[in-house]
Short mmCIF file of C-alpha atoms in Angstrom, two decimals:
data_model
loop_
_atom_site.label_atom_id
_atom_site.label_comp_id
_atom_site.label_asym_id
_atom_site.label_seq_id
_atom_site.Cartn_x
_atom_site.Cartn_y
_atom_site.Cartn_z
CA MET A 1 98.44 103.05 26.95
CA ASN A 2 95.23 101.10 26.48
CA PHE A 3 94.77 97.37 25.76
CA SER A 4 92.12 95.82 23.58
CA LEU A 5 91.36 92.44 22.03
CA PHE A 6 91.69 91.81 18.31
CA TYR A 7 90.35 88.86 16.32
CA PHE A 8 91.56 87.58 12.93
CA ALA A 9 91.25 83.80 13.12
CA ASN A 10 93.38 81.75 10.73
CA ASP A 11 91.36 78.65 9.84
CA SER A 12 87.64 79.24 9.62
CA ASN A 13 87.12 75.62 8.45
CA LYS A 14 87.90 74.18 11.89
CA LEU A 15 84.88 73.52 14.03
CA GLU A 16 85.21 72.55 17.66
CA GLY A 17 81.89 73.57 19.14
CA ASN A 18 80.86 77.17 18.56
CA ARG A 19 83.26 78.89 16.14
CA TYR A 20 82.61 82.21 17.90
CA HIS A 21 83.06 80.96 21.47
CA LEU A 22 86.48 82.59 21.84
CA LEU A 23 85.20 85.89 20.44
CA LEU A 24 82.27 86.14 22.78
CA GLU A 25 83.95 84.80 25.93
CA GLY A 26 87.01 86.98 25.30
CA ALA A 27 84.75 90.01 24.83
CA LYS A 28 82.99 89.27 28.12
CA PHE A 29 86.34 89.03 29.92
CA ALA A 30 87.60 92.29 28.38
CA ASP A 31 84.32 93.99 29.30
CA ARG A 32 84.55 92.91 32.92
CA HIS A 33 88.21 93.88 33.31
CA GLY A 34 88.35 97.34 31.82
CA PHE A 35 89.91 96.69 28.39
CA SER A 36 89.23 99.47 25.91
CA ALA A 37 87.81 97.64 22.87
CA VAL A 38 87.09 94.51 20.88
CA TRP A 39 88.04 94.61 17.19
CA THR A 40 86.79 92.27 14.45
CA PRO A 41 87.92 92.46 10.81
CA GLU A 42 86.39 92.13 7.38
CA ARG A 43 87.72 89.21 5.32
CA HIS A 44 86.37 87.37 2.30
CA PHE A 45 86.81 84.13 0.36
CA HIS A 46 89.76 82.69 2.25
CA PRO A 47 90.22 80.57 5.44
CA PHE A 48 92.60 83.23 6.76
CA GLY A 49 90.24 85.56 8.62
CA GLY A 50 87.25 83.90 7.01
CA LEU A 51 85.21 83.83 10.23
CA TYR A 52 84.72 87.56 9.79
CA PRO A 53 83.10 88.52 6.44
CA ASN A 54 81.09 91.29 8.14
CA PRO A 55 82.34 93.05 11.30
CA ALA A 56 78.96 94.73 11.80
CA VAL A 57 77.38 91.30 12.39
CA THR A 58 80.06 90.10 14.81
CA SER A 59 80.00 93.48 16.54
CA ALA A 60 76.23 93.17 17.04
CA ALA A 61 76.85 89.87 18.77
CA VAL A 62 79.52 91.43 20.98
CA ALA A 63 77.16 94.30 21.80
CA ALA A 64 74.59 91.81 23.10
CA VAL A 65 76.96 90.25 25.64
CA THR A 66 78.85 93.33 26.88
CA GLU A 67 78.00 96.57 28.66
CA ARG A 68 80.88 99.09 28.51
CA ILE A 69 83.65 98.04 26.13
CA GLN A 70 84.10 99.83 22.80
CA ILE A 71 83.15 97.69 19.77
CA ARG A 72 85.16 98.39 16.63
CA ALA A 73 85.63 97.28 13.06
CA GLY A 74 89.22 96.44 12.41
CA SER A 75 88.51 97.06 9.55
CA VAL A 76 85.67 97.85 7.12
CA VAL A 77 87.02 97.50 3.59
CA SER A 78 85.02 100.48 2.45
CA PRO A 79 85.66 100.31 -1.34
CA LEU A 80 83.67 97.07 -1.32
CA HIS A 81 80.58 98.86 -0.02
CA HIS A 82 78.36 101.89 -0.48
CA PRO A 83 79.02 104.47 2.29
CA LEU A 84 75.27 104.73 2.91
CA ARG A 85 75.15 101.03 3.74
CA ILE A 86 78.18 101.29 6.01
CA ALA A 87 76.59 104.10 7.97
CA GLU A 88 73.25 102.27 8.23
CA GLU A 89 74.70 99.02 9.51
CA TRP A 90 76.94 100.62 12.08
CA SER A 91 74.20 102.93 13.30
CA VAL A 92 72.24 99.79 14.17
CA VAL A 93 75.20 98.45 16.13
CA ASP A 94 75.63 101.82 17.82
CA ASN A 95 72.04 101.58 19.00
CA LEU A 96 72.40 97.98 20.11
CA SER A 97 75.51 98.89 22.11
CA ASP A 98 74.18 102.22 23.44
CA GLY A 99 76.81 104.24 21.64
CA ARG A 100 79.98 102.13 21.74
CA VAL A 101 81.02 101.61 18.11
CA GLY A 102 84.02 102.78 16.12
CA ILE A 103 85.17 101.98 12.60
CA SER A 104 88.60 101.63 11.03
CA PHE A 105 88.38 102.13 7.30
CA ALA A 106 90.69 100.08 5.04
CA SER A 107 91.36 100.27 1.33
CA GLY A 108 91.77 96.51 0.90
CA TRP A 109 94.73 94.88 -0.77
CA ASN A 110 93.64 91.44 -1.92
CA ALA A 111 92.37 91.62 -5.50
CA ALA A 112 90.11 88.59 -4.99
CA ASP A 113 87.99 90.54 -2.49
CA PHE A 114 87.08 92.97 -5.23
CA VAL A 115 84.83 90.50 -7.02
CA LEU A 116 82.30 92.36 -4.90
CA ALA A 117 83.22 95.71 -6.50
CA PRO A 118 85.75 95.21 -9.30
CA ARG A 119 85.55 98.77 -10.59
CA ASN A 120 86.72 100.13 -7.24
CA TYR A 121 90.01 98.30 -7.01
CA GLU A 122 92.21 100.76 -8.86
CA GLY A 123 90.94 103.84 -7.02
CA ARG A 124 90.49 102.18 -3.64
CA HIS A 125 92.86 104.43 -1.71
CA GLN A 126 91.10 107.61 -2.74
CA LEU A 127 87.72 105.98 -2.13
CA VAL A 128 88.61 105.34 1.51
CA ARG A 129 89.24 109.02 2.05
CA GLU A 130 85.97 109.93 0.39
CA HIS A 131 84.05 107.30 2.33
CA VAL A 132 85.42 108.47 5.67
CA GLU A 133 83.99 111.92 5.09
CA GLN A 134 80.73 110.66 3.60
CA VAL A 135 80.02 108.23 6.47
CA ARG A 136 80.87 110.89 9.00
CA ALA A 137 78.44 113.30 7.33
CA LEU A 138 75.66 110.69 7.24
CA TRP A 139 76.33 109.90 10.86
CA ARG A 140 75.81 113.54 11.76
CA GLY A 141 72.42 113.43 10.08
CA GLU A 142 73.33 114.99 6.73
CA THR A 143 71.82 113.76 3.49
CA MET A 144 73.37 112.24 0.38
CA SER A 145 72.00 112.91 -3.08
CA LEU A 146 71.59 109.66 -5.06
CA THR A 147 69.68 108.48 -8.11
CA ASP A 148 66.88 106.00 -7.50
CA GLY A 149 65.61 103.14 -9.66
CA VAL A 150 63.64 105.34 -12.03
CA GLY A 151 66.32 107.98 -12.49
CA THR A 152 65.04 110.44 -9.91
CA SER A 153 67.54 112.26 -7.68
CA ARG A 154 66.77 111.75 -4.02
CA ASP A 155 68.26 113.12 -0.81
CA VAL A 156 68.58 110.25 1.62
CA THR A 157 69.85 109.86 5.18
CA ILE A 158 70.26 106.95 7.55
CA TYR A 159 67.91 105.31 10.01
CA PRO A 160 68.00 104.55 12.85
CA ARG A 161 69.81 107.64 14.02
CA PRO A 162 73.01 106.65 15.84
CA VAL A 163 73.46 107.21 19.56
CA GLN A 164 76.87 108.90 19.27
CA GLN A 165 76.88 112.33 17.67
CA GLN A 166 80.34 111.77 16.21
CA LEU A 167 81.59 108.43 14.90
CA PRO A 168 85.03 107.38 16.20
CA VAL A 169 87.12 106.67 13.08
CA TRP A 170 90.49 105.09 12.30
CA VAL A 171 92.26 104.43 9.03
CA THR A 172 94.08 101.10 8.64
CA SER A 173 97.66 101.16 7.41
CA ALA A 174 99.82 98.15 6.51
CA GLY A 175 102.86 100.41 6.87
CA SER A 176 102.70 103.11 4.22
CA VAL A 177 103.72 106.46 5.68
CA GLU A 178 101.39 108.13 3.19
CA THR A 179 98.44 106.34 4.77
CA PHE A 180 99.60 107.60 8.18
CA ARG A 181 99.69 111.14 6.80
CA ALA A 182 96.29 110.70 5.13
CA ALA A 183 94.80 109.65 8.48
CA GLY A 184 96.28 112.76 10.06
CA ARG A 185 94.82 115.00 7.37
CA LEU A 186 91.42 113.33 7.84
CA GLY A 187 91.62 113.74 11.61
CA THR A 188 91.19 110.03 12.30
CA GLY A 189 93.11 107.50 14.36
CA VAL A 190 95.46 104.91 12.84
CA LEU A 191 95.23 101.14 13.12
CA THR A 192 98.41 99.34 12.08
CA HIS A 193 100.36 96.12 12.60
CA LEU A 194 103.87 94.69 12.37
CA LEU A 195 103.39 92.42 9.36
CA GLY A 196 105.98 93.83 6.96
CA GLN A 197 107.32 96.63 9.16
CA GLU A 198 109.67 96.76 12.10
CA PRO A 199 108.70 98.38 15.41
CA ASP A 200 111.41 101.00 15.10
CA GLU A 201 110.00 102.16 11.77
CA LEU A 202 106.82 103.21 13.53
CA THR A 203 108.43 106.16 15.25
CA GLY A 204 108.82 108.20 12.07
CA LYS A 205 105.45 107.16 10.72
CA ILE A 206 103.66 108.10 13.92
CA ALA A 207 105.50 111.43 13.96
CA ALA A 208 104.38 112.08 10.35
CA TYR A 209 100.79 111.21 11.35
CA ARG A 210 100.76 113.60 14.28
CA GLN A 211 102.34 116.37 12.24
CA ALA A 212 99.66 116.02 9.56
CA LEU A 213 97.05 116.01 12.28
CA ALA A 214 98.44 119.20 13.81
CA GLU A 215 98.56 120.94 10.44
CA ARG A 216 94.86 120.45 9.76
CA PRO A 217 92.74 123.64 9.53
CA HIS A 218 90.75 124.11 12.71
CA HIS A 219 92.98 121.68 14.65
CA ASP A 220 91.36 121.16 18.03
CA GLY A 221 94.46 119.99 19.91
CA TRP A 222 93.62 116.26 19.73
CA ASN A 223 96.87 114.34 19.43
CA GLY A 224 95.36 111.40 17.59
CA HIS A 225 95.19 107.70 18.42
CA VAL A 226 97.49 104.92 17.19
CA ALA A 227 96.36 101.33 17.76
CA LEU A 228 98.93 98.60 17.10
CA MET A 229 97.79 95.01 16.52
CA VAL A 230 100.17 92.41 17.94
CA HIS A 231 99.93 88.64 18.45
CA THR A 232 99.45 87.84 22.12
CA PHE A 233 99.75 84.82 24.38
CA LEU A 234 101.25 84.77 27.87
CA GLY A 235 102.41 82.12 30.30
CA ASP A 236 104.59 81.57 33.30
CA ASP A 237 107.56 80.03 31.53
CA GLU A 238 109.22 81.57 28.45
CA VAL A 239 110.43 78.26 26.99
CA GLU A 240 107.09 76.55 27.47
CA VAL A 241 105.19 79.42 25.85
CA LYS A 242 107.54 79.41 22.89
CA GLU A 243 106.89 75.73 22.24
CA GLN A 244 103.16 76.23 22.83
CA VAL A 245 102.85 78.96 20.23
CA ARG A 246 105.44 77.69 17.72
CA LYS A 247 103.17 75.55 15.56
CA PRO A 248 99.96 77.64 15.68
CA LEU A 249 101.78 80.91 15.13
CA SER A 250 103.93 79.39 12.34
CA ASP A 251 100.79 78.02 10.67
CA TYR A 252 99.15 81.41 11.04
CA LEU A 253 102.16 83.15 9.48
CA ALA A 254 102.25 80.60 6.68
CA SER A 255 98.60 81.27 5.87
CA SER A 256 99.07 85.04 5.91
CA LEU A 257 102.28 84.72 3.88
CA GLY A 258 100.49 82.90 1.09
CA LEU A 259 97.71 85.42 1.03
CA LEU A 260 100.01 88.47 1.09
CA LEU A 261 102.45 87.18 -1.53
CA GLY A 262 99.61 86.12 -3.79
CA ALA A 263 97.82 89.45 -3.66
CA ARG A 264 98.06 92.20 -6.28
CA TYR A 265 99.47 95.61 -5.38
CA ASP A 266 98.76 98.48 -7.74
CA GLY A 267 98.33 96.13 -10.65
CA ALA A 268 101.72 94.38 -10.23
CA ARG A 269 101.87 90.70 -9.43
CA MET A 270 103.98 90.02 -6.37
CA VAL A 271 105.79 86.78 -5.61
CA ASP A 272 103.70 83.70 -6.35
CA PRO A 273 103.77 81.67 -3.11
CA LYS A 274 103.26 78.48 -5.09
CA LYS A 275 106.63 79.03 -6.75
CA LEU A 276 108.50 79.17 -3.46
CA SER A 277 110.35 76.01 -2.57
CA ALA A 278 109.43 74.22 0.67
CA ALA A 279 112.85 75.25 2.01
CA ASP A 280 112.25 78.91 1.14
CA ARG A 281 108.83 78.89 2.77
CA GLU A 282 110.17 77.21 5.89
CA PHE A 283 113.00 79.75 6.10
CA LEU A 284 110.67 82.76 5.71
CA ILE A 285 108.19 81.43 8.26
CA GLY A 286 110.95 80.49 10.69
CA ARG A 287 112.46 83.97 10.49
CA ALA A 288 109.07 85.58 10.94
CA PHE A 289 108.28 83.41 13.96
CA ASP A 290 111.58 84.24 15.68
CA ARG A 291 111.04 87.96 15.07
CA TYR A 292 107.48 87.96 16.39
CA PHE A 293 108.32 85.93 19.44
CA ALA A 294 111.38 88.00 20.30
CA SER A 295 109.99 91.50 19.97
CA GLY A 296 107.01 91.76 17.63
CA GLY A 297 104.26 90.56 19.92
CA LEU A 298 103.23 90.04 23.53
CA LEU A 299 104.45 86.43 23.60
CA GLY A 300 106.07 84.81 26.63
CA THR A 301 106.09 85.82 30.27
CA VAL A 302 104.36 88.82 31.78
CA ASP A 303 107.66 90.57 32.58
CA LYS A 304 108.94 90.21 29.03
CA ALA A 305 105.61 91.30 27.51
CA ALA A 306 105.49 94.30 29.87
CA ARG A 307 108.90 95.45 28.63
CA ILE A 308 107.75 95.06 24.99
CA ALA A 309 104.52 96.92 25.71
CA ALA A 310 106.54 99.72 27.31
CA GLY A 311 108.66 99.85 24.16
CA PHE A 312 105.51 100.23 22.04
CA ALA A 313 104.38 103.09 24.26
CA ALA A 314 107.75 104.76 23.78
CA LEU A 315 107.23 104.62 20.01
CA GLY A 316 104.03 106.65 20.39
CA VAL A 317 101.48 103.81 20.39
CA ASP A 318 98.29 104.65 22.29
CA GLU A 319 96.68 101.21 22.29
CA VAL A 320 97.89 97.64 21.92
CA ALA A 321 95.26 95.57 20.11
CA CYS A 322 96.02 92.02 21.24
CA LEU A 323 95.36 89.42 18.53
CA ILE A 324 94.52 86.28 20.51
CA ASP A 325 92.88 83.86 18.04
CA PHE A 326 95.86 82.70 15.97
CA GLY A 327 95.34 78.99 16.58
CA LEU A 328 95.79 78.03 20.21
CA PRO A 329 92.94 76.17 21.94
CA ALA A 330 90.27 78.58 23.14
CA LYS A 331 90.52 77.25 26.73
CA ALA A 332 94.25 78.06 26.88
CA VAL A 333 93.75 81.49 25.32
CA LEU A 334 90.99 82.45 27.75
CA ALA A 335 93.06 81.24 30.70
CA GLY A 336 95.97 83.38 29.55
CA LEU A 337 93.87 86.53 29.58
CA ASP A 338 94.39 86.82 33.35
CA LEU A 339 98.10 87.43 32.68
CA LEU A 340 97.25 90.02 30.06
CA GLU A 341 95.05 91.70 32.65
CA ASP A 342 98.11 91.85 34.90
CA ILE A 343 99.96 93.91 32.27
CA ARG A 344 96.87 96.09 31.73
CA GLN A 345 96.67 96.82 35.45
CA ARG A 346 100.37 97.68 35.60
CA THR A 347 99.85 100.14 32.79
CA ALA A 348 96.78 101.70 34.43
CA ALA A 349 98.79 102.08 37.65
CA GLY A 350 101.65 103.73 35.78
CA SER A 351 104.07 100.96 36.72
CA LEU A 352 104.87 99.66 33.22
CA ARG A 353 108.62 99.82 32.71
CA GLY A 354 110.81 99.33 29.70
CA GLU A 355 114.02 98.43 31.41
#
């Protein structure tokens, strides 16, 4: 099982020096120590994740300070963009990185994001599937027929040509088994997380994904790739780590709770977070924190995190994408990466155990 770093900062309004210091220094560490990838997301119009409105831009910065690590979008919200533009931008990053990019495509779920493309909200799930195939085709050098400004049909392709002949692709799933199956039918990887789903639920979803992958016409034997994003911070003492992460992780969960509950799903308004009492919010956040700290993330000591990582591997996860920027000071996060490297080395040596 591989390990990568994942970024999705909570409060983009805070400024202590360079806002992207943790991203770039973490990427350098991961590059030096054999991690598989660095992922940055696409988020708009909200402090939660707001440091990352364009993963192609942050990925270009990562490309400039690294040499070998894969550089991935986690994710591109493709219904907000034209597929031609997605392919162009990421071809530039592929060239800057000498062929190290990958993209996870997401449908998006927050209605506010779709001020950029309001007509695409209702059909966003189908658009993702279309965009995956269109961007792949453009990446291979195929053309797309489009109408120009004077009504003339033109066949266009992308420049510069990418370094990689085939674009590594994932589809992001918040937990829907249908999205797992869709990724299998498309022949892509899956990027998922544990916000709203339990670890044990992943077993069946991963099995459904691999079955759909195997049933594809012209299946080439590839068994797919499942990346699981988890909150990560390690230390030498379990109790100390718990108190260290309690406030930043609780604040992070509170921010994501408000965003998720206030979003629109398939045209139906979900719970309005503003209508929750303070006691209800505190209860929900407290329960979420306890769950994440106990078994939903790599939080605590190396031995505990190694057991949890082994459990993820047993579920069929191929890569743990370690979300490290959930609110702790950058200095502490970067210092803790040495302990994460310990787990990565155990895995590479085949000594990760789940007992």
